[in-house]
Each structure stands twice: as C-alpha cells, then as structure tokens.
Tab-separated table of C-alpha atoms and ligand atoms in Angstrom:
chain	number	residue	atom	x	y	z
A	1	MET	CA	27.974	-20.003	-12.383
A	2	VAL	CA	26.119	-16.946	-13.624
A	3	SER	CA	27.750	-15.525	-16.744
A	4	PHE	CA	28.836	-11.913	-16.875
A	5	GLU	CA	26.268	-11.292	-19.607
A	6	ALA	CA	23.488	-12.817	-17.508
A	7	SER	CA	24.473	-10.776	-14.464
A	8	LEU	CA	24.284	-7.619	-16.586
A	9	ARG	CA	20.763	-8.381	-17.784
A	10	PRO	CA	18.858	-7.397	-14.616
A	11	PHE	CA	20.959	-4.243	-14.447
A	12	ALA	CA	19.992	-3.328	-18.026
A	13	VAL	CA	16.319	-4.108	-17.339
A	14	GLU	CA	16.408	-1.968	-14.206
A	15	ALA	CA	18.122	0.864	-16.129
A	16	LEU	CA	15.392	0.838	-18.774
A	17	ARG	CA	12.477	0.336	-16.397
A	18	VAL	CA	12.409	4.031	-15.460
A	19	PHE	CA	11.256	4.808	-18.997
A	20	ALA	CA	8.056	2.855	-18.358
A	21	ARG	CA	7.151	4.974	-15.326
A	22	GLY	CA	4.995	8.062	-15.796
A	23	ARG	CA	6.739	9.690	-12.822
A	24	THR	CA	10.039	9.816	-14.809
A	25	TYR	CA	8.505	12.142	-17.402
A	26	LEU	CA	6.948	14.327	-14.701
A	27	ILE	CA	10.367	14.663	-13.051
A	28	LEU	CA	11.935	15.601	-16.396
A	29	LEU	CA	9.195	18.214	-16.872
A	30	TYR	CA	9.967	19.547	-13.374
A	31	HIS	CA	13.630	19.980	-14.277
A	32	PHE	CA	12.745	21.467	-17.659
A	33	LEU	CA	10.554	24.092	-15.975
A	34	SER	CA	13.058	24.901	-13.237
A	35	LEU	CA	15.177	27.471	-15.098
A	36	PRO	CA	12.381	29.517	-16.773
A	37	LEU	CA	10.458	29.628	-13.492
A	38	ALA	CA	13.575	30.511	-11.490
A	39	ILE	CA	14.304	33.406	-13.867
A	40	ILE	CA	10.741	34.715	-13.456
A	41	TYR	CA	10.941	34.450	-9.645
A	42	PHE	CA	14.319	36.117	-9.548
A	43	ALA	CA	13.364	38.914	-11.952
A	44	VAL	CA	10.061	39.745	-10.225
A	45	LEU	CA	11.426	39.577	-6.676
A	46	PHE	CA	14.639	41.401	-7.502
A	47	LEU	CA	12.737	44.177	-9.305
A	48	CYS	CA	10.232	44.529	-6.454
A	49	ALA	CA	13.047	44.667	-3.879
A	50	ALA	CA	15.157	47.131	-5.876
A	51	ILE	CA	12.361	49.480	-6.964
A	52	GLY	CA	10.705	49.171	-3.549
A	53	ALA	CA	13.905	50.117	-1.755
A	54	ILE	CA	14.606	53.078	-4.066
A	55	THR	CA	11.075	54.457	-3.892
A	56	ALA	CA	10.529	53.711	-0.211
A	57	PRO	CA	11.199	57.326	0.825
A	58	ILE	CA	8.256	58.525	-1.298
A	59	GLY	CA	5.863	55.971	0.199
A	60	ILE	CA	4.979	53.990	-2.909
A	61	GLY	CA	8.003	51.732	-2.276
A	62	ILE	CA	6.268	50.114	0.699
A	63	LEU	CA	3.390	49.059	-1.571
A	64	ILE	CA	5.849	47.616	-4.094
A	65	LEU	CA	7.622	45.668	-1.337
A	66	ILE	CA	4.268	44.305	-0.160
A	67	GLY	CA	3.489	43.371	-3.777
A	68	GLY	CA	6.805	41.494	-3.848
A	69	LEU	CA	5.854	39.642	-0.670
A	70	ILE	CA	2.497	38.630	-2.129
A	71	ALA	CA	4.213	37.489	-5.339
A	72	ALA	CA	6.738	35.466	-3.307
A	73	ARG	CA	3.886	33.751	-1.432
A	74	GLY	CA	2.169	32.978	-4.744
A	75	PHE	CA	5.419	31.591	-6.201
A	76	SER	CA	6.079	29.396	-3.179
A	77	MET	CA	2.487	28.062	-3.384
A	78	LEU	CA	3.102	27.258	-7.067
A	79	GLU	CA	6.351	25.517	-6.137
A	80	ARG	CA	4.543	23.453	-3.494
A	81	GLU	CA	1.962	22.363	-6.076
A	82	LEU	CA	4.690	21.496	-8.620
A	83	ALA	CA	6.603	19.455	-6.030
A	84	ILE	CA	3.408	17.575	-5.108
A	85	ALA	CA	2.175	17.020	-8.669
A	86	LEU	CA	5.451	16.415	-10.530
A	87	LEU	CA	7.829	15.003	-7.908
A	88	GLY	CA	5.050	13.144	-6.077
A	89	MET	CA	5.972	14.688	-2.707
A	90	GLU	CA	3.686	14.763	0.300
A	91	LEU	CA	3.842	18.278	1.698
A	92	PRO	CA	1.685	19.061	4.729
A	93	PRO	CA	-0.436	22.186	4.209
A	94	LEU	CA	0.834	25.464	5.617
A	95	ALA	CA	-1.169	27.007	8.430
A	96	ALA	CA	-3.503	29.769	7.205
A	97	LEU	CA	-2.624	33.367	8.062
A	98	PRO	CA	-4.595	34.694	11.025
A	99	SER	CA	-7.679	36.694	10.120
A	100	GLY	CA	-7.635	40.399	10.881
A	101	SER	CA	-6.564	43.626	9.253
A	102	PRO	CA	-4.223	43.450	6.217
A	103	TRP	CA	-1.428	44.933	8.366
A	104	ALA	CA	-1.878	42.290	11.033
A	105	ARG	CA	-1.736	39.592	8.369
A	106	ILE	CA	1.398	41.025	6.784
A	107	ARG	CA	3.063	41.273	10.193
A	108	ALA	CA	2.147	37.658	10.968
A	109	HIS	CA	3.441	36.586	7.565
A	110	LEU	CA	6.743	38.418	8.084
A	111	GLY	CA	7.119	36.941	11.550
A	112	ARG	CA	7.037	33.361	10.329
A	113	ALA	CA	10.191	31.380	9.688
A	114	GLU	CA	8.386	29.598	6.810
A	115	THR	CA	8.054	32.892	4.889
A	116	TRP	CA	11.811	33.405	4.836
A	117	LYS	CA	12.593	29.774	4.170
A	118	ALA	CA	10.245	29.830	1.157
A	119	LEU	CA	11.908	33.027	-0.111
A	120	ALA	CA	15.337	31.425	0.196
A	121	TYR	CA	13.974	28.387	-1.657
A	122	LEU	CA	12.807	30.594	-4.551
A	123	MET	CA	16.292	32.056	-4.792
A	124	LEU	CA	17.869	28.591	-4.654
A	125	LYS	CA	15.825	27.576	-7.683
A	126	LEU	CA	18.065	29.699	-9.912
A	127	PRO	CA	21.295	27.764	-9.237
A	128	LEU	CA	19.328	24.519	-9.559
A	129	GLY	CA	17.877	25.570	-12.924
A	130	LEU	CA	21.274	26.765	-14.176
A	131	PHE	CA	22.923	23.544	-12.999
A	132	VAL	CA	20.318	21.391	-14.767
A	133	TYR	CA	20.491	23.277	-18.037
A	134	ALA	CA	24.288	23.689	-17.986
A	135	LEU	CA	24.681	19.969	-17.504
A	136	ALA	CA	21.861	18.687	-19.686
A	137	ILE	CA	22.372	20.727	-22.864
A	138	PRO	CA	26.080	19.983	-23.501
A	139	VAL	CA	25.567	16.302	-22.661
A	140	LEU	CA	22.180	15.652	-24.264
A	141	GLY	CA	22.901	17.685	-27.433
A	142	PRO	CA	25.687	15.443	-28.791
A	143	ALA	CA	23.872	12.305	-27.571
A	144	ILE	CA	20.768	13.184	-29.564
A	145	LEU	CA	22.916	14.129	-32.546
A	146	GLY	CA	24.574	10.697	-32.269
A	147	ILE	CA	21.193	8.963	-32.329
A	148	LEU	CA	20.013	11.098	-35.256
A	149	GLY	CA	23.302	10.368	-37.087
A	150	LEU	CA	22.346	6.712	-37.299
A	151	ALA	CA	19.101	7.563	-39.042
A	152	ARG	CA	21.032	9.646	-41.564
A	153	THR	CA	23.688	7.040	-42.380
A	154	ALA	CA	21.133	4.232	-42.481
A	155	LEU	CA	19.999	5.653	-45.793
A	156	PRO	CA	20.964	3.548	-48.889
A	157	ASP	CA	24.327	4.055	-50.645
A	158	ARG	CA	26.245	4.727	-47.381
A	159	SER	CA	29.365	2.710	-46.659
A	160	ILE	CA	29.393	-0.149	-44.140
A	161	ALA	CA	32.152	1.589	-42.164
A	162	GLY	CA	30.042	4.751	-41.949
A	163	LEU	CA	27.044	2.773	-40.782
A	164	PHE	CA	29.191	0.996	-38.158
A	165	SER	CA	30.602	4.207	-36.711
A	166	SER	CA	27.097	5.709	-36.656
A	167	LEU	CA	25.868	2.631	-34.782
A	168	ILE	CA	28.519	3.186	-32.114
A	169	GLY	CA	27.608	6.875	-31.964
A	170	ALA	CA	23.936	6.022	-31.556
A	171	ALA	CA	24.652	3.395	-28.867
A	172	LEU	CA	26.734	5.927	-26.955
A	173	GLY	CA	23.943	8.458	-27.392
A	174	VAL	CA	21.355	6.054	-25.955
A	175	ALA	CA	23.650	5.224	-23.005
A	176	ILE	CA	24.113	8.938	-22.280
A	177	VAL	CA	20.354	9.586	-22.434
A	178	ILE	CA	19.766	6.721	-19.972
A	179	ALA	CA	22.471	8.070	-17.649
A	180	VAL	CA	21.057	11.603	-17.817
A	181	VAL	CA	17.540	10.404	-16.989
A	182	HIS	CA	18.855	8.485	-13.973
A	183	GLY	CA	20.857	11.537	-12.932
A	184	ALA	CA	17.718	13.661	-13.217
A	185	ILE	CA	15.785	11.251	-10.973
A	186	LEU	CA	18.579	11.232	-8.396
A	187	LEU	CA	18.746	15.019	-8.433
A	188	ALA	CA	14.972	15.194	-7.972
A	189	ARG	CA	15.201	12.898	-4.917
A	190	LEU	CA	17.902	15.128	-3.407
A	191	TRP	CA	15.960	18.269	-4.242
A	192	GLU	CA	12.887	16.826	-2.544
A	193	ARG	CA	14.740	17.071	0.763
A	194	VAL	CA	15.429	20.748	0.157
A	195	ALA	CA	11.776	21.305	-0.777
A	196	ALA	CA	10.509	19.371	2.274
A	197	ALA	CA	12.712	21.423	4.598
A	198	MET	CA	11.982	24.820	3.033
A	199	LEU	CA	8.421	24.641	1.682
A	200	GLY	CA	6.818	22.618	4.470
A	201	PRO	CA	5.371	23.847	7.747
A	202	SER	CA	7.265	23.909	11.024
A	203	GLN	CA	8.014	20.685	12.906
A	204	ASP	CA	5.116	21.230	15.334
A	205	GLU	CA	2.619	21.823	12.533
A	206	ARG	CA	3.894	18.721	10.750
A	207	ILE	CA	3.328	16.591	13.873
A	208	VAL	CA	-0.243	17.912	14.176
A	209	TRP	CA	-0.841	17.243	10.472
A	210	GLU	CA	0.432	13.668	10.719
A	211	ALA	CA	-1.747	13.029	13.771
A	212	GLN	CA	-4.728	14.409	11.857
A	213	ARG	CA	-4.003	12.137	8.908
A	214	ARG	CA	-3.774	9.115	11.183
A	215	ALA	CA	-7.068	10.049	12.827
A	216	GLU	CA	-8.717	10.476	9.411
A	217	ALA	CA	-7.399	7.079	8.255
A	218	ALA	CA	-8.725	5.428	11.433
A	219	ASP	CA	-12.075	7.132	10.900
A	220	ARG	CA	-12.201	5.937	7.290
A	221	LYS	CA	-11.394	2.394	8.415
A	222	ARG	CA	-14.163	2.500	11.007
A	223	ARG	CA	-16.705	3.722	8.445
A	224	GLU	CA	-15.632	0.970	6.039
A	225	LEU	CA	-16.012	-1.601	8.802
A	226	ILE	CA	-19.551	-0.425	9.630
A	227	LEU	CA	-20.450	-0.518	5.949
A	228	ASN	CA	-19.013	-3.999	5.497
A	229	VAL	CA	-20.665	-5.351	8.634
A	230	SER	CA	-24.065	-3.945	7.640
A	231	HIS	CA	-23.638	-5.443	4.206
A	232	GLU	CA	-22.715	-8.855	5.639
A	233	LEU	CA	-25.638	-8.775	8.088
A	234	ARG	CA	-28.193	-8.037	5.408
A	235	THR	CA	-28.124	-11.390	3.596
A	236	PRO	CA	-28.505	-13.759	6.571
A	237	ILE	CA	-31.108	-11.516	8.224
A	238	ALA	CA	-33.135	-11.325	5.001
A	239	SER	CA	-32.887	-15.101	4.677
A	240	ILE	CA	-34.005	-15.743	8.291
A	241	GLN	CA	-36.835	-13.250	7.921
A	242	GLY	CA	-37.996	-14.755	4.617
A	243	HIS	CA	-38.029	-18.290	5.973
A	244	LEU	CA	-39.770	-17.374	9.237
A	245	ASP	CA	-42.358	-15.207	7.424
A	246	SER	CA	-43.206	-18.165	5.216
A	247	LEU	CA	-43.653	-20.388	8.274
A	248	LEU	CA	-45.821	-17.780	9.976
A	249	MET	CA	-48.294	-17.707	7.092
A	250	PRO	CA	-51.680	-19.251	7.875
A	251	GLU	CA	-51.493	-22.876	6.870
A	252	ALA	CA	-54.226	-22.476	4.258
A	253	GLU	CA	-52.256	-19.773	2.407
A	254	ARG	CA	-48.816	-21.375	2.739
A	255	PRO	CA	-47.526	-22.935	-0.509
A	256	ALA	CA	-47.629	-26.708	-0.377
A	257	ASN	CA	-43.944	-27.170	-1.194
A	258	ILE	CA	-42.796	-25.509	2.036
A	259	ASP	CA	-41.194	-28.006	4.386
A	260	PRO	CA	-41.303	-26.417	7.879
A	261	GLN	CA	-38.460	-28.597	9.126
A	262	GLN	CA	-36.198	-27.556	6.271
A	263	TYR	CA	-37.132	-23.864	6.661
A	264	LEU	CA	-36.369	-23.963	10.375
A	265	GLY	CA	-33.061	-25.657	9.559
A	266	VAL	CA	-32.093	-22.810	7.204
A	267	ALA	CA	-33.094	-20.188	9.786
A	268	ALA	CA	-31.047	-22.009	12.455
A	269	ALA	CA	-27.987	-22.269	10.177
A	270	GLU	CA	-28.163	-18.575	9.308
A	271	THR	CA	-28.512	-17.703	12.988
A	272	ARG	CA	-25.368	-19.708	13.702
A	273	ARG	CA	-23.567	-17.803	10.933
A	274	LEU	CA	-24.643	-14.533	12.528
A	275	GLY	CA	-23.363	-15.776	15.882
A	276	ALA	CA	-20.014	-16.630	14.242
A	277	LEU	CA	-19.847	-13.170	12.671
A	278	VAL	CA	-20.440	-11.513	16.036
A	279	GLY	CA	-17.665	-13.655	17.542
A	280	GLU	CA	-15.261	-12.669	14.758
A	281	LEU	CA	-16.166	-8.984	15.078
A	282	LEU	CA	-15.491	-9.158	18.799
A	283	ASP	CA	-12.051	-10.669	18.133
A	284	LEU	CA	-11.331	-7.925	15.594
A	285	ALA	CA	-12.423	-5.177	17.962
A	286	ARG	CA	-10.260	-6.651	20.732
A	287	ALA	CA	-7.284	-6.955	18.386
A	288	ASP	CA	-7.729	-3.295	17.369
A	289	ALA	CA	-7.815	-2.259	20.993
A	290	SER	CA	-4.827	-4.558	21.714
A	291	ALA	CA	-7.141	-6.201	24.252
A	292	LEU	CA	-7.051	-9.810	23.070
A	293	PRO	CA	-6.648	-11.958	26.152
A	294	MET	CA	-3.339	-13.561	25.341
A	295	SER	CA	-0.834	-15.484	27.392
A	296	VAL	CA	2.265	-16.085	25.295
A	297	ARG	CA	4.617	-18.697	26.689
A	298	PRO	CA	6.894	-21.486	25.463
A	299	VAL	CA	4.661	-24.270	24.124
A	300	ASP	CA	5.273	-27.540	22.336
A	301	ILE	CA	3.506	-26.877	19.028
A	302	GLY	CA	3.459	-30.473	17.709
A	303	PRO	CA	0.699	-31.680	20.090
A	304	ILE	CA	-1.355	-28.521	19.409
A	305	ALA	CA	-1.250	-29.170	15.649
A	306	HIS	CA	-2.064	-32.818	16.318
A	307	ARG	CA	-5.155	-31.953	18.393
A	308	VAL	CA	-6.427	-29.610	15.660
A	309	ALA	CA	-6.017	-32.411	13.123
A	310	LEU	CA	-7.936	-34.823	15.381
A	311	THR	CA	-10.782	-32.337	15.867
A	312	LEU	CA	-11.211	-31.651	12.173
A	313	ALA	CA	-10.654	-35.192	10.917
A	314	PRO	CA	-14.404	-36.040	10.919
A	315	LEU	CA	-15.220	-32.908	8.893
A	316	ALA	CA	-12.498	-33.763	6.376
A	317	LYS	CA	-13.366	-37.422	6.063
A	318	HIS	CA	-17.139	-37.550	6.201
A	319	GLU	CA	-18.328	-34.206	4.916
A	320	ARG	CA	-15.657	-33.442	2.321
A	321	GLN	CA	-13.975	-36.762	1.560
A	322	VAL	CA	-10.575	-35.133	1.980
A	323	THR	CA	-7.559	-36.899	3.504
A	324	LEU	CA	-6.123	-35.000	6.448
A	325	VAL	CA	-2.433	-35.821	6.853
A	326	ASP	CA	-0.981	-34.939	10.217
A	327	ALA	CA	2.764	-35.290	9.698
A	328	ASP	CA	4.250	-36.108	13.078
A	329	ALA	CA	6.276	-33.207	14.403
A	330	GLU	CA	9.635	-33.900	15.940
A	331	PRO	CA	9.082	-33.826	19.693
A	332	GLY	CA	10.078	-30.741	21.600
A	333	VAL	CA	9.435	-28.164	18.853
A	334	VAL	CA	8.868	-25.289	21.225
A	335	GLY	CA	7.677	-21.865	20.094
A	336	LEU	CA	6.353	-18.766	21.844
A	337	ALA	CA	2.563	-18.822	21.570
A	338	ASP	CA	-0.735	-18.722	23.397
A	339	PRO	CA	-1.904	-22.354	23.034
A	340	ASP	CA	-5.624	-21.473	22.780
A	341	ARG	CA	-5.024	-18.745	20.192
A	342	LEU	CA	-2.670	-20.949	18.189
A	343	THR	CA	-5.364	-23.638	18.209
A	344	GLN	CA	-7.869	-21.032	16.951
A	345	VAL	CA	-5.514	-19.983	14.116
A	346	LEU	CA	-4.680	-23.541	13.034
A	347	THR	CA	-8.338	-24.595	13.206
A	348	ASN	CA	-9.182	-21.715	10.894
A	349	LEU	CA	-6.400	-22.569	8.441
A	350	VAL	CA	-7.196	-26.288	8.375
A	351	ARG	CA	-10.952	-25.662	8.038
A	352	ASN	CA	-10.293	-23.287	5.116
A	353	ALA	CA	-7.996	-25.837	3.512
A	354	ILE	CA	-10.605	-28.605	3.876
A	355	ASN	CA	-13.363	-26.365	2.509
A	356	HIS	CA	-11.339	-25.401	-0.547
A	357	THR	CA	-10.155	-28.898	-1.416
A	358	PRO	CA	-12.309	-31.067	-3.668
A	359	ALA	CA	-13.204	-34.642	-2.708
A	360	GLY	CA	-10.228	-36.970	-3.096
A	361	GLY	CA	-7.712	-34.206	-2.269
A	362	ALA	CA	-5.437	-33.923	0.752
A	363	VAL	CA	-4.711	-31.405	3.480
A	364	ARG	CA	-1.363	-31.643	5.253
A	365	LEU	CA	-0.472	-30.227	8.636
A	366	GLN	CA	3.206	-30.031	9.480
A	367	ALA	CA	5.107	-28.596	12.422
A	368	GLY	CA	8.847	-28.322	12.833
A	369	ALA	CA	11.913	-26.232	13.519
A	370	ASP	CA	12.402	-23.577	10.861
A	371	ASP	CA	15.807	-22.208	11.813
A	372	ALA	CA	17.777	-21.480	14.965
A	373	THR	CA	15.317	-18.794	16.062
A	374	HIS	CA	11.939	-19.893	14.702
A	375	VAL	CA	9.536	-22.816	14.551
A	376	PHE	CA	6.779	-23.251	12.009
A	377	VAL	CA	3.410	-24.843	11.372
A	378	ALA	CA	2.401	-25.226	7.738
A	379	VAL	CA	-1.065	-26.076	6.441
A	380	SER	CA	-1.035	-27.083	2.796
A	381	ASP	CA	-3.759	-28.407	0.568
A	382	THR	CA	-4.256	-29.756	-2.925
A	383	GLY	CA	-7.288	-27.531	-3.424
A	384	SER	CA	-8.508	-24.806	-5.726
A	385	GLY	CA	-5.623	-22.439	-4.973
A	386	ILE	CA	-5.811	-18.658	-4.965
A	387	ALA	CA	-5.209	-16.475	-8.029
A	388	ALA	CA	-1.956	-14.478	-7.939
A	389	ALA	CA	-3.915	-11.205	-8.102
A	390	GLU	CA	-5.994	-12.185	-5.047
A	391	LEU	CA	-3.233	-13.701	-2.928
A	392	PRO	CA	-1.886	-10.382	-1.545
A	393	HIS	CA	-5.398	-9.565	-0.247
A	394	VAL	CA	-6.401	-12.797	1.495
A	395	PHE	CA	-5.461	-11.367	4.915
A	396	ASP	CA	-7.525	-8.190	4.330
A	397	ARG	CA	-10.720	-7.773	6.318
A	398	PHE	CA	-13.861	-8.958	4.522
A	399	PHE	CA	-11.852	-10.140	1.549
A	400	ARG	CA	-13.204	-13.196	-0.182
A	401	THR	CA	-11.802	-14.656	-3.362
A	402	ASP	CA	-14.013	-14.526	-6.425
A	403	SER	CA	-14.547	-18.275	-6.336
A	404	ALA	CA	-15.491	-18.169	-2.635
A	405	ARG	CA	-17.980	-15.387	-3.259
A	406	SER	CA	-19.604	-17.200	-6.151
A	407	ARG	CA	-19.843	-20.457	-4.179
A	408	ASP	CA	-20.892	-18.630	-1.028
A	409	THR	CA	-18.851	-20.829	1.303
A	410	GLY	CA	-20.490	-19.195	4.281
A	411	GLY	CA	-17.487	-17.249	5.613
A	412	PHE	CA	-17.345	-13.504	5.950
A	413	GLY	CA	-13.739	-13.046	4.859
A	414	LEU	CA	-12.608	-12.313	8.423
A	415	GLY	CA	-10.957	-15.590	9.408
A	416	LEU	CA	-7.517	-14.961	7.920
A	417	SER	CA	-7.435	-11.343	9.022
A	418	ILE	CA	-8.099	-12.463	12.606
A	419	ALA	CA	-5.512	-15.240	12.218
A	420	ARG	CA	-2.928	-12.656	11.210
A	421	ASP	CA	-3.819	-10.361	14.128
A	422	LEU	CA	-3.477	-13.298	16.530
A	423	VAL	CA	-0.182	-14.578	15.116
A	424	GLU	CA	1.307	-11.084	15.119
A	425	ALA	CA	0.150	-10.540	18.690
A	426	MET	CA	2.151	-13.695	19.544
A	427	GLY	CA	5.204	-12.142	17.877
A	428	GLY	CA	5.027	-14.389	14.803
A	429	THR	CA	4.220	-14.050	11.115
A	430	ILE	CA	1.777	-15.736	8.766
A	431	THR	CA	2.225	-15.952	4.994
A	432	ALA	CA	0.480	-17.658	2.118
A	433	THR	CA	1.705	-19.159	-1.133
A	434	SER	CA	-0.641	-20.617	-3.676
A	435	GLU	CA	-1.053	-21.790	-7.217
A	436	LEU	CA	-4.407	-21.907	-8.933
A	437	ASP	CA	-5.779	-25.471	-9.273
A	438	VAL	CA	-2.676	-26.876	-7.546
A	439	GLY	CA	-3.127	-25.821	-3.924
A	440	SER	CA	-2.164	-23.412	-1.174
A	441	THR	CA	0.184	-23.358	1.794
A	442	PHE	CA	-0.286	-21.161	4.841
A	443	LEU	CA	2.848	-20.860	6.949
A	444	VAL	CA	2.830	-19.715	10.565
A	445	ARG	CA	6.268	-18.854	11.966
A	446	LEU	CA	6.744	-18.374	15.683
A	447	LYS	CA	9.748	-17.283	17.689
A	448	ARG	CA	11.601	-19.825	19.782
A	449	PRO	CA	12.054	-18.938	23.421
A	450	GLY	CA	15.162	-16.788	23.633
A	451	GLY	CA	15.282	-16.636	19.792
B	501	ADP	P1	-13.694	-16.847	5.188
B	501	ADP	O1	-13.949	-16.816	6.658
B	501	ADP	O2	-14.743	-16.199	4.367
B	501	ADP	O3	-13.252	-18.188	4.674
B	501	ADP	P2	-10.940	-16.072	5.248
B	501	ADP	O4	-10.418	-14.776	5.752
B	501	ADP	O5	-10.657	-17.295	6.063
B	501	ADP	O6	-12.463	-15.855	4.970
B	501	ADP	O7	-10.347	-16.294	3.793
B	501	ADP	C1	-10.271	-15.211	2.883
B	501	ADP	C2	-10.411	-15.731	1.460
B	501	ADP	O8	-9.326	-16.586	1.156
B	501	ADP	C3	-11.675	-16.518	1.280
B	501	ADP	O9	-12.345	-15.997	0.136
B	501	ADP	C4	-11.246	-17.918	1.012
B	501	ADP	O10	-12.011	-18.451	-0.019
B	501	ADP	C5	-9.805	-17.788	0.565
B	501	ADP	N1	-9.043	-18.925	1.098
B	501	ADP	C6	-8.640	-19.080	2.369
B	501	ADP	N2	-7.971	-20.252	2.524
B	501	ADP	C7	-7.942	-20.833	1.310
B	501	ADP	C8	-7.390	-22.076	0.794
B	501	ADP	N3	-6.748	-22.926	1.590
B	501	ADP	N4	-7.558	-22.322	-0.525
B	501	ADP	C9	-8.196	-21.451	-1.343
B	501	ADP	N5	-8.739	-20.279	-0.918
B	501	ADP	C10	-8.609	-19.972	0.379
C-alpha cells in the first residue's frame, strides 16, 4: 500500500514545479502591473470623457473625445501585447481600419463591436487590479514577514522555543506563498478567457485567421518537404554521376584501380535507392491527399505476420546473422486492416529491426489479442535501441537517428512515417518503446471488428 507520506510527495513536487517555469514569473509580473496600468487607463479615459463632454459645446471637446478614443485603442493594443507576451495567449490580429479620410476611419472604428468590447475590458482591469492587490498584500505581507522572522531568530543566543515558533511561522509563510502563486496562475487562466472574448476579433475574423494559419502551416510543410527531398536526392545522384563519369573516361586516362563491374554495381544500387525514395514519396503524397488505395476489412493477422517473417528470414539469416523468431499467433486473431498495407508496415518494421540488430541478436514477431476491442502485432529486437531523446521523433518524416545517419543505413527516414500513416488510415495506432543497447519494440494495435 502507498503510504500517506508517499502519496503526498507527487503533490508537493507538482506544487513546487511552477516555480521552475519562466511563465509563472511572467504571470506574476502581469498581475503586478495590472493595478498601475488600470489606474492610468481609468484616469486618462475618465478625464478625456469628462473634459470632452464639458467642453463639447465649444468644439474643442470633440477633439478631446477623439484623443480619448485614440488613447483607448493604444491601451487595448498594449493589453493585447501584454496578454500575448506575459500570459502566453494566442490572440488573432485585429482587422486594420479601412483606409480613407480620418472621419471615415473614426466612424468605422466607432461602428465596430470590438472597439466597445476593448473599452469595457480596459474598465474591467481596474476591479481586477484592485482584487489582486487587495488579496495579495494582506496575505503575502505576513507570509514574507514569517519567512524573514526565521532569519532573525536563527541568529545565535536565541532560545530553542523562539527558533521553533519561527520555524513554524516560516513554514506557514512558504505554504502561503505557494498557495498565492497557484491562485495567481488560476486567476490568469480565468482572465485569459475574458481577454480572448474582449480583445480578440469577431468570430468571423477568427475563423479566417485560423484558416490562414492552417494554410501557412501546410505551405511551410510543403517547402520543408521539397527541401528535404532535394537534399536526399543530391547524394545518390552525385554518387551515380561520379561513378558513371569515371567509367566514361577514355580507357587510357582512367585510373587503373577502377573496377567497372564494381562501379556499375554502385550506380545500380543507388538507382534502386532512388526508385525506393520515389515509391515512398508517392505513398506520402497519397496519404496526405487521403488517396491511399485501402480496403480495410476483418483479417486474420497471424498468417500475415507469418508470411512477413518467411519473406525476411533469408535476409535475417544470411546477410545479418540474426535469428528471426516468429511466435505462433493464436488462430483467429482478427483485426480490421488492409492485408497488403499491413504486410507493407510489418515488412518495414521487421526489416528495420533486422538492420539495427547486430549479428547473433534476435528479432521477434508476435501477434495476439490485446484486449476485448483490439489486436496487436509487436516487432521487437535485441538491437542498438533508440536514445530517449530521439524516440519521440522516429515517426517524423525524414528523421534518422544519429547512429543511422553516421552508418548511412541507406534509408531516407520515411519508412516509419509511412507506416504510421498506413496504420492510422486503418484505424489503428503504432507506438515504439526502446532502450539504448538493449533493443526496441514497435507495437501495432488494430481494432477488432465491431470493437
Ligand atoms: P529509414 O527508412 O531511414 O530506416 P525509418 O523511418 O524506418 O527510416 O526509421 C527512422 C529512424 O529510426 C531511422 O534512423 C532508424 O535508424 C531508426 N530505427 C527504426 N527502427 C529501428 C530499430 N528497430 N532499432 C533502432 N533504430 C531504429
């Protein structure tokens, strides 16, 4: 049984963790600034409104009211920036005012709901600031005094009883400070909702902004893909070109150590790699367009895993001296999958496992029922493993582990990303666990029919 003390430990760690986050101090700064800023907003806007209203009959009042409007817009812009920088909020930009004469702009500004919402927000800042200060000063003051009291009584020639009571005072002080900081974070999270509703653009503008952001992200991804593909193409093409150029040299000028057969072999192998890359890119493009030909149906996964093991057994045994263990699945383990695509995924996982396992190691393929609603296929190896820092990225496009890059295993870092696309398109999941120099396990989970 977990002791009471042990069950408190994670709670205490969690309570203290906020002090390690930079955001906590930014939030405290936000609260600290709230009252002084609110007083400035209130004073400026109140004065502009009052003086403007009184002097309106003599004309100058209109200019003062306009000045107040401009100040309010400036204040709300400042508040947006503070919410973004200190609270870490994402606020979509406000639509620009239409171009035209100053009067047209002022009329447009006055006609917008956002203008009045922002003004109300500026006024709401005052109660927030007052609330924060009224609560923080009476609570934090004694707490800090309690903590300081310990320092005072810790001096020599103080009594033990005095030191003990100061210790309790200091402990209480620390607990109060922790509680206040958590309260401040909670208040900031609640206030964020107010800020999002009152400082953001209208619902329609927000929808347009989100669509724009999605389009920009897709564009960035496409540019990255082109860059990565070009980068990956460069090495094999340079290698093919180099080898063929050497073979094309007049025989008299060609260095004696060039073996034409070997050079042609390298060029052929690189060409095959390029062909594989094109195949993988096609799969990726189809997955992106949700156009992977896929026919998901109930299939017995044991025989599929078995066939993959049979196909790759020669590679494991003769080329890598690795034992491929195909643990017999219980018959009738039926999952929802496209048999050809599942074969593609398992082939990729088993080939990776074989390639990353040193001679004498073992690769194990296992299929079975996971729970009432899922079946699984696991591919585990006793190979090099993947570092904890790299593990979360192995399914990213073009990601290769450091060791794979330095050994140049020939892959382009697309296999696992395609495997994930395929498994997800079948309604399943794929995960990896690994320990460096111990081995890795890739687990494919598929839904059972009706599960
Ligand atoms: P590639 O086609 O280049 O092998 P993958 O997408 O299949 O790319 O794999 C991504 C990275 O994960 C590669 O760098 C590979 O070295 C590493 N990796 C994949 N499977 C294993 C495994 N079983 N053991 C260790 N590393 C692995």
